[in-house]
mmCIF file of C-alpha atoms in Angstrom:
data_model
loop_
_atom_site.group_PDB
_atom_site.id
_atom_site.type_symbol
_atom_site.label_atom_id
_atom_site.label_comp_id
_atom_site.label_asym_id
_atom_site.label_seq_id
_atom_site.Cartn_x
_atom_site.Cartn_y
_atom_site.Cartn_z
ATOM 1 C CA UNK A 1 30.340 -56.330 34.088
ATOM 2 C CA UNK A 2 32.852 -58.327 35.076
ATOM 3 C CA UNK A 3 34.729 -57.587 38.324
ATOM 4 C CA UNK A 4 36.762 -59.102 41.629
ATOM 5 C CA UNK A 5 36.460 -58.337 45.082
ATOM 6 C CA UNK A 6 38.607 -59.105 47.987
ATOM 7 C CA UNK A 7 37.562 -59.002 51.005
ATOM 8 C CA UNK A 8 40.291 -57.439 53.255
ATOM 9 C CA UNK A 9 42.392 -54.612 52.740
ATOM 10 C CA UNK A 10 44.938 -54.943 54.820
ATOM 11 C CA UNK A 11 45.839 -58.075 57.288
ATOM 12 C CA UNK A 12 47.977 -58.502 60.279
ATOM 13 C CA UNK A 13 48.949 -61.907 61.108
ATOM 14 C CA UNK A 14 51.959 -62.892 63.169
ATOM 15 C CA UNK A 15 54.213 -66.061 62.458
ATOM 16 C CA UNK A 16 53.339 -69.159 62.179
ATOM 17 C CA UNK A 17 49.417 -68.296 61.809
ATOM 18 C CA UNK A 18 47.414 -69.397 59.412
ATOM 19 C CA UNK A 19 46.635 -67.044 56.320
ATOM 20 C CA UNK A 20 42.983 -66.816 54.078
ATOM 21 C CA UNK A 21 42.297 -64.449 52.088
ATOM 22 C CA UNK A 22 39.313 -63.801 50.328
ATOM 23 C CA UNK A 23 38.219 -63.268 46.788
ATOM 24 C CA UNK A 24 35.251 -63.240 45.077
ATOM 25 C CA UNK A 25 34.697 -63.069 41.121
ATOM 26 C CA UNK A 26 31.461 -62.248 39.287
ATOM 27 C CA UNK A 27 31.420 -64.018 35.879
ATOM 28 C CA UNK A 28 28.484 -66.133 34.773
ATOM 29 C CA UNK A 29 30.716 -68.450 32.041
ATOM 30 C CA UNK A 30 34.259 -69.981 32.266
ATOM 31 C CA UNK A 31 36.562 -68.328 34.435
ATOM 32 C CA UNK A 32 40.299 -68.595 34.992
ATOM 33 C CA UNK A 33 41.696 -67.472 38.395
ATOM 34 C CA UNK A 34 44.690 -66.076 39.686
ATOM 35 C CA UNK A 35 46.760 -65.033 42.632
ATOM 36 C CA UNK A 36 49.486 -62.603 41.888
ATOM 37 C CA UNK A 37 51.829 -61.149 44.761
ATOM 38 C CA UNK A 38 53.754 -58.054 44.893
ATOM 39 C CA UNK A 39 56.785 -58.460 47.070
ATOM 40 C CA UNK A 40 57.924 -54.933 48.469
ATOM 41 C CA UNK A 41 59.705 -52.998 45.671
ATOM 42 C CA UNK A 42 59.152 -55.820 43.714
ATOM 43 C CA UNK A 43 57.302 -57.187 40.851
ATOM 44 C CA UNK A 44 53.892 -58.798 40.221
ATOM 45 C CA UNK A 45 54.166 -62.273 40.110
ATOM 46 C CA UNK A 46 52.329 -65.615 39.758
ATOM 47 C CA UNK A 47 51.415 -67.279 42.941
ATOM 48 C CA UNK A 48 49.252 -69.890 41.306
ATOM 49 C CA UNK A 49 46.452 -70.010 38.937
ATOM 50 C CA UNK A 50 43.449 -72.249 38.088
ATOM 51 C CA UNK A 51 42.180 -73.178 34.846
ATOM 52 C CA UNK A 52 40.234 -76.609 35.420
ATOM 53 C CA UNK A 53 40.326 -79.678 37.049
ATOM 54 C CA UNK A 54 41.147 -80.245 40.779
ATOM 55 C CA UNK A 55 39.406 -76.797 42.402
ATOM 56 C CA UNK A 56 42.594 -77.008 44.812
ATOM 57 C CA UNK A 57 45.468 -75.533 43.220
ATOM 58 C CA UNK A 58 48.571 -75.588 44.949
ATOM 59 C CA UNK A 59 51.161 -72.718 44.026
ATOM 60 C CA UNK A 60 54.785 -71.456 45.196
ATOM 61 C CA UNK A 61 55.932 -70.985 48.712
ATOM 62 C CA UNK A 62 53.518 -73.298 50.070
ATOM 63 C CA UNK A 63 50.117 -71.231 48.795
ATOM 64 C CA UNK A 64 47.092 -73.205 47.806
ATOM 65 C CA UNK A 65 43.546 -71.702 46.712
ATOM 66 C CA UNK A 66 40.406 -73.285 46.312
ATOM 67 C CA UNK A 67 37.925 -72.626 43.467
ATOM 68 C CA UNK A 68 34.286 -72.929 44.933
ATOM 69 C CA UNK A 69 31.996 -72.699 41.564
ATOM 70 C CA UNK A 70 29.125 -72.048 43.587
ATOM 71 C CA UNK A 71 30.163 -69.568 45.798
ATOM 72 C CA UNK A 72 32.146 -68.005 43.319
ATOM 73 C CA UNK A 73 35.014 -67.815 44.800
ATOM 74 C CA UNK A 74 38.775 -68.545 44.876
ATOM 75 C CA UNK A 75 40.222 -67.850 48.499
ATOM 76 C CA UNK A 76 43.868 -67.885 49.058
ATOM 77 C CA UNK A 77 45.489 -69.859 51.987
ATOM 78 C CA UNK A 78 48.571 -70.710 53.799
ATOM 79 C CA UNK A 79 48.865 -72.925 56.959
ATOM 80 C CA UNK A 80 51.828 -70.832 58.280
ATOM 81 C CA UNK A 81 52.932 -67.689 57.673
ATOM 82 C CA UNK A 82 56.288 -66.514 57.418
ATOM 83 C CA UNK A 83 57.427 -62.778 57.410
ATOM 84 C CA UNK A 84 59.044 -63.078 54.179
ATOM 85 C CA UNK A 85 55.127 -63.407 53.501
ATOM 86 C CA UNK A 86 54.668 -59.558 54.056
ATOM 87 C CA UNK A 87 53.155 -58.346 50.786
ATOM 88 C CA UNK A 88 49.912 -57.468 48.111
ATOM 89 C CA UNK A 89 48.415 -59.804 47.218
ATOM 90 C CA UNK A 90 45.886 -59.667 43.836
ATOM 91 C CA UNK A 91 43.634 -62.004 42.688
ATOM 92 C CA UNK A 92 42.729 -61.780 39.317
ATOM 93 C CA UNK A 93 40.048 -63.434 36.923
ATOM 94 C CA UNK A 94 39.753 -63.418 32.767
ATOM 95 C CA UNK A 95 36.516 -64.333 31.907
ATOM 96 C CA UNK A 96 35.919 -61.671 28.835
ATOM 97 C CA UNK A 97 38.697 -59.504 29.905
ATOM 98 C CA UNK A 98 41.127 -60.125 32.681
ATOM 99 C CA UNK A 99 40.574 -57.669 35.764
ATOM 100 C CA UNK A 100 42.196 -57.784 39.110
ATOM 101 C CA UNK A 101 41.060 -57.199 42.639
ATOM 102 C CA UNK A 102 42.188 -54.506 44.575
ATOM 103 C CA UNK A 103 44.353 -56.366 46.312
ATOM 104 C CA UNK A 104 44.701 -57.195 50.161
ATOM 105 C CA UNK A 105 48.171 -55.981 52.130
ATOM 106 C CA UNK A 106 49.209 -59.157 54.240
ATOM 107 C CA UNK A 107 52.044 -57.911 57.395
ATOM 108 C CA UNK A 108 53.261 -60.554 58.710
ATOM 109 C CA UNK A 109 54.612 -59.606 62.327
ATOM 110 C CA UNK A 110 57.767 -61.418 63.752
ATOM 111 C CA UNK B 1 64.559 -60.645 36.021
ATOM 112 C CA UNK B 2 61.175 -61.622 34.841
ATOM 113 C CA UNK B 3 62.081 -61.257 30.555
ATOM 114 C CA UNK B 4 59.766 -58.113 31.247
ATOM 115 C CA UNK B 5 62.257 -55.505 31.677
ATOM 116 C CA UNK B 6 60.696 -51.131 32.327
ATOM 117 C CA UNK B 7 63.241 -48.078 32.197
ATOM 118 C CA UNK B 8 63.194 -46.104 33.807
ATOM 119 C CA UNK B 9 62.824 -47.304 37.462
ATOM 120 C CA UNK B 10 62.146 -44.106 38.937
ATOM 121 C CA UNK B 11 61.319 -41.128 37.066
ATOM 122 C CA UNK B 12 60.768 -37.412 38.387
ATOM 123 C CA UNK B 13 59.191 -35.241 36.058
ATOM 124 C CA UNK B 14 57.761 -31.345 35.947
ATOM 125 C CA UNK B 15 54.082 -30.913 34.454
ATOM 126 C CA UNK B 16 55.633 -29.432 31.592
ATOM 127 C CA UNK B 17 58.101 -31.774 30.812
ATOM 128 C CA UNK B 18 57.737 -34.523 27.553
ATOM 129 C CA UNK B 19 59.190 -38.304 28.876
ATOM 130 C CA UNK B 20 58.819 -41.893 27.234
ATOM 131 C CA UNK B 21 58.422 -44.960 29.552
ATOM 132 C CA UNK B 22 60.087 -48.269 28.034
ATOM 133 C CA UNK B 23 59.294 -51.851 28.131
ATOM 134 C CA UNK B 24 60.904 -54.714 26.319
ATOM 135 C CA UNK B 25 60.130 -58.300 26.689
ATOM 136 C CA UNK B 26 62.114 -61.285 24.922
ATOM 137 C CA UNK B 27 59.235 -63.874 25.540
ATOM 138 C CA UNK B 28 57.950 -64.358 22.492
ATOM 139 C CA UNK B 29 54.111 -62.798 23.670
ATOM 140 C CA UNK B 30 52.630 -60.700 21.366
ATOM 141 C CA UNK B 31 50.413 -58.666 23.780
ATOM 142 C CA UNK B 32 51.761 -56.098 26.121
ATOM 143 C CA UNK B 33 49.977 -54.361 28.690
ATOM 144 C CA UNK B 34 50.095 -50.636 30.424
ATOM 145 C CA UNK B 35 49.010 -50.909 33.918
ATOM 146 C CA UNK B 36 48.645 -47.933 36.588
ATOM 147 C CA UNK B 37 49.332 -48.984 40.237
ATOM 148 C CA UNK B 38 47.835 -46.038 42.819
ATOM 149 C CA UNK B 39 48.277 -46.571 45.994
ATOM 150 C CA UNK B 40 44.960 -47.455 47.658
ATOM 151 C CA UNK B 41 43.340 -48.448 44.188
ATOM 152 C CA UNK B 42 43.088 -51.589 41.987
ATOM 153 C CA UNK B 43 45.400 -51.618 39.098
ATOM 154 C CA UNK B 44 44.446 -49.990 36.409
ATOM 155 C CA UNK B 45 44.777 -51.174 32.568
ATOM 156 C CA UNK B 46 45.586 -48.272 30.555
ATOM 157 C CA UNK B 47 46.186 -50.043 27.149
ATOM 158 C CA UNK B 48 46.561 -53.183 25.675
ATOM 159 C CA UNK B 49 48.540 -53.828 22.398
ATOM 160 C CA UNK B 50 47.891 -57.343 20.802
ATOM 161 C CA UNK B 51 49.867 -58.805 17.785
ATOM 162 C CA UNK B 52 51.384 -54.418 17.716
ATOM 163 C CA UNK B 53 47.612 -53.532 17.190
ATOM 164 C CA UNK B 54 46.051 -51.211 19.809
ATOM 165 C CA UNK B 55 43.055 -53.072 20.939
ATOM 166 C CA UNK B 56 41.748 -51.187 24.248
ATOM 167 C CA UNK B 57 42.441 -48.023 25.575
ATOM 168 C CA UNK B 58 40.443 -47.711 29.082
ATOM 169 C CA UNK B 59 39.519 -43.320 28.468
ATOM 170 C CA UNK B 60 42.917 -42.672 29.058
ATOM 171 C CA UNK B 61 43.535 -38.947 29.115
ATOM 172 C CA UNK B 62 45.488 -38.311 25.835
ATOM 173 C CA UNK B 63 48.425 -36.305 27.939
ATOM 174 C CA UNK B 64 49.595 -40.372 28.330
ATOM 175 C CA UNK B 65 50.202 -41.626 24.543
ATOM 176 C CA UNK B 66 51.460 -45.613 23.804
ATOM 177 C CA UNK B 67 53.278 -46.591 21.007
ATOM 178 C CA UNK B 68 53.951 -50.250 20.137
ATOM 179 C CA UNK B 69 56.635 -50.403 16.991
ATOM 180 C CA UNK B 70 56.584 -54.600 17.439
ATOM 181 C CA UNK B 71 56.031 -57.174 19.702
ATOM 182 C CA UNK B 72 58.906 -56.808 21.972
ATOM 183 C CA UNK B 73 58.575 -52.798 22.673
ATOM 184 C CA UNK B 74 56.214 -50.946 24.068
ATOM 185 C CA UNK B 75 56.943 -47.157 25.216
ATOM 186 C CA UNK B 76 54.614 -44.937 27.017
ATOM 187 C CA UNK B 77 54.722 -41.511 26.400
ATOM 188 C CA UNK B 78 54.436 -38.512 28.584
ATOM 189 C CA UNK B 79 53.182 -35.025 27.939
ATOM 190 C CA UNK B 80 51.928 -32.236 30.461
ATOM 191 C CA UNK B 81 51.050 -34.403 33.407
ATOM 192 C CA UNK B 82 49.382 -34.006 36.753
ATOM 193 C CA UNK B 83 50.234 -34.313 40.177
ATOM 194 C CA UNK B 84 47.793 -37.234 40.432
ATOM 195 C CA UNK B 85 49.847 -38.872 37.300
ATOM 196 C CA UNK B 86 52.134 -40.038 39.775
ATOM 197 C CA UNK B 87 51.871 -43.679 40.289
ATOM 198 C CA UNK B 88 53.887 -46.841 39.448
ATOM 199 C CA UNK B 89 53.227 -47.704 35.764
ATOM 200 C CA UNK B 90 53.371 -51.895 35.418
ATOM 201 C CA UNK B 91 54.322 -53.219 31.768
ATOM 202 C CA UNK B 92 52.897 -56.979 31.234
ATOM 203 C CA UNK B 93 53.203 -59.269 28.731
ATOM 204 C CA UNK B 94 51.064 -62.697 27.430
ATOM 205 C CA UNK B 95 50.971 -64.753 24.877
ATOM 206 C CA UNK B 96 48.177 -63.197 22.947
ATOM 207 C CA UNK B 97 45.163 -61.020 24.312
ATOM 208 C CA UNK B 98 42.879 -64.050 24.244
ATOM 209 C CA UNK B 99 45.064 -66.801 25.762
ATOM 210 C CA UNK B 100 45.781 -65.327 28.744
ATOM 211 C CA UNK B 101 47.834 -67.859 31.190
ATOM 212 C CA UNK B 102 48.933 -65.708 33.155
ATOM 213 C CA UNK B 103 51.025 -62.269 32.730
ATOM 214 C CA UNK B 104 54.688 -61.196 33.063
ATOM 215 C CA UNK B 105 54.766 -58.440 34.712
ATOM 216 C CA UNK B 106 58.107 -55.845 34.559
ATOM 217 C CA UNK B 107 59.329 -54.024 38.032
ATOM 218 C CA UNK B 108 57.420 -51.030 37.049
ATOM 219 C CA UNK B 109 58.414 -47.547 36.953
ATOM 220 C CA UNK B 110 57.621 -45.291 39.672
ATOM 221 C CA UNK B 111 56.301 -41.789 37.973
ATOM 222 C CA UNK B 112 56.451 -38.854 40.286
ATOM 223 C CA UNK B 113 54.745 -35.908 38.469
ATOM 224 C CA UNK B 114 56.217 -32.704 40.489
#
């Protein structure tokens, strides 16, 4: 069955470090991938997603994630963090059905 | 505003009591999407509506009933709930079940089952 994994549940960084966060799909065909990010009290919404073509993607707010066929994986990075940063983030893969992660809690401390 | 728009936000409701969760999206997609966000778990999909046609319903207990009267409305219904009901419910929206480039996700209502 198709699922996603991330690989922290909850991060602390403070400002200006540098942000990865891990996600790993398990899919045998064509994938898409997807970051999603739940600002507090806010909605899901679209960091950046990959389809095909260039396995860097860059997204919004200075996000990038790099699809590794091989390793099956799509990590999420940022060089610097900022503590407007501080939220869930969810990756998310369709394959045959689109399933999320269960998503990793970034704080970002000042 | 995303164009996926859930009433109520917050909702407090008795075990007994009979309430309808709303979602309305004006982005032309004909799928829509119940999600359940638990703290501490991965979201959930509950149901999934494509083209107003129920096409997946993930053993939902039947206490939570979704009704789909066209492509821009989707309600969730409420009936005898439990404490453990209580969760943010997400609404999503895409273009069709099969193209999926991304969802729209509403604000979510936060269901407090008391």
């Amino acid at each position: 069955a198709q699922s996603v994994s991330q690989h922290n549940h909850h991060v602390i960084l403070s400002e200006a470090a540098s942000l990865e966060l891990g996600c790993n799909y398990s899919y045998g065909g064509t994938v898409n991938l997807f970051w999603y990010v739940q600002y507090p009290g806010q909605h899901l919404q679209l960091l950046l997603k990959y389809f095909s073509g260039d396995p860097l993607v860059k997204g919004i707010k200075g996000f990038e994630a790099e699809f590794i066929k091989s390793k099956f994986s799509f990590n999420l990075r940022k060089p610097s963090v900022q503590w407007s940063d501080t939220a869930e983030y969810f990756c998310a893969a369709y394959g045959q059905n689109f399933v999320f992660g269960p998503g990793t809690r970034l704080s970002v401390l000042p | 505003e995303t164009g996926v728009t859930q009433t109520p936000r917050h909702l407090v409701m008795g075990m007994t009591n009979k309430k309808s969760l709303k979602c309305e999206q004006h982005l032309g997609h004909n799928a829509m999407y119940w999600y359940k966000q638990s703290a501490k778990k991965p979201l959930e999909l509950m149901f999934v509506y494509n083209f107003k046609e129920q096409t997946e319903n993930n053993s939902v207990p039947s206490r939570f009933s979704p009704e789909c009267p066209n492509s821009s409305h989707l309600f969730l219904h409420l009936h005898t709930l439990q404490p453990e009901d209580s969760a943010l419910y997400l609404c999503a929206s895409s273009q069709d079940r099969n193209t999926p480039y991304g969802y729209t996700f509403g604000s979510g209502t936060r269901l407090t089952v008391v």
